[in-house]
C-alpha positions as semicolon CSV with decimal commas, in nm:
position;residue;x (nm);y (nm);z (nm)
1;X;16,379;17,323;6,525
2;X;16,022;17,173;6,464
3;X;16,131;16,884;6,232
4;X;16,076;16,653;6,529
5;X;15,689;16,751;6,564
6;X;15,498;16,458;6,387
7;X;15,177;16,361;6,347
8;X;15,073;16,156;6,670
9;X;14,692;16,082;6,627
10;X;14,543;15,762;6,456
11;X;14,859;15,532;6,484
12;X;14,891;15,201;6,568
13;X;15,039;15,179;6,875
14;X;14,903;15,488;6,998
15;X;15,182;15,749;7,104
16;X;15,388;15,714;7,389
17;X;15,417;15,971;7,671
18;X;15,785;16,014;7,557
19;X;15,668;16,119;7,238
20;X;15,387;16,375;7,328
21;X;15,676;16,507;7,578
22;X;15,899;16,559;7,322
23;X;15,666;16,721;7,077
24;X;15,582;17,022;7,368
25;X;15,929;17,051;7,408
26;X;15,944;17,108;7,008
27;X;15,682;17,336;7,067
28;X;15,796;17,513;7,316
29;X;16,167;17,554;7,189
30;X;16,028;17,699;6,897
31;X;15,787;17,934;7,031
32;X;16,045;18,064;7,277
33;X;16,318;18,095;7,021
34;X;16,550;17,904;7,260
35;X;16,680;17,511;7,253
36;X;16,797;17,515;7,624
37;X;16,675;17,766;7,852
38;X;16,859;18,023;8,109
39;X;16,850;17,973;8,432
40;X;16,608;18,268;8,495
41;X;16,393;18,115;8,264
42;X;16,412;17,727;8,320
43;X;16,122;17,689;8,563
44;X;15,879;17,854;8,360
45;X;16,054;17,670;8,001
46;X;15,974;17,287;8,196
47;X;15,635;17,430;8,345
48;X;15,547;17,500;7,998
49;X;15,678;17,190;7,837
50;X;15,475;16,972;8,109
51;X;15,143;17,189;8,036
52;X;15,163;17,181;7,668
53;X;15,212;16,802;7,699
54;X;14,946;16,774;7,939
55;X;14,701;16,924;7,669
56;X;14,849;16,713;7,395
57;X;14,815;16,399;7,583
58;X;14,385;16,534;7,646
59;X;14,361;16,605;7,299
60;X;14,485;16,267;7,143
61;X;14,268;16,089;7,402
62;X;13,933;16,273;7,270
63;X;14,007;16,298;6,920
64;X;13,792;16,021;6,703
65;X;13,951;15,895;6,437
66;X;13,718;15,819;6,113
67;X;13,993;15,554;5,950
68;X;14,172;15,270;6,044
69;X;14,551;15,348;6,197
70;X;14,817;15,376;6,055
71;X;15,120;15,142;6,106
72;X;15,415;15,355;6,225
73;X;15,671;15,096;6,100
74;X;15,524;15,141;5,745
75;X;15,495;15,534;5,779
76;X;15,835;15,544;5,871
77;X;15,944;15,323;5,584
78;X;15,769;15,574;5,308
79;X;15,913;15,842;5,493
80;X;16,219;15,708;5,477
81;X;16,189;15,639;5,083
82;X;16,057;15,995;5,026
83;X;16,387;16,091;5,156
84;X;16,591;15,911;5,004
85;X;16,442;16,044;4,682
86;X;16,468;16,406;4,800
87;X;16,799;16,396;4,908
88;X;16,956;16,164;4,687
89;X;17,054;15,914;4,950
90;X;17,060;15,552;4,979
């Protein structure tokens, strides 16, 4: 369920909204043990979702970082390779 949850801080370009969003929704999924809410439950499931990104978003702005960035194109490609090698795909 948390597979999705990547690093955000210190890469060039800097995160988008739609990413922070989905990481609290990975968050909160996870911590509630459900994917897709109930009814009953939905309000308080998308309050949380907004908070927890809310607080992401805060955190990324104040955090310093003490190298350069990263280049997400070239993270992804090692990531990519690492799998590749894991899994035994091409």
């Amino acid at each position: 369920m948390c597979r999705n949850i990547h690093t955000l801080h210190n890469y060039e370009p800097h995160a988008t909204s739609e990413e922070v969003h989905a990481a609290a929704l990975q968050y909160v999924r996870k911590i509630s043990g459900s994917t897709k809410p109930s009814k009953a439950n939905e309000e308080a499931f998308e309050r949380a979702v907004h908070e927890v990104a809310h607080a992401t978003q805060h955190l990324l702005d104040s955090l310093v970082a003490h190298g350069p960035a990263k280049d997400r194109a070239e993270e992804a490609a090692k990531a990519k390779a690492r799998a590749a090698i894991r899994f035994g795909t091409a």
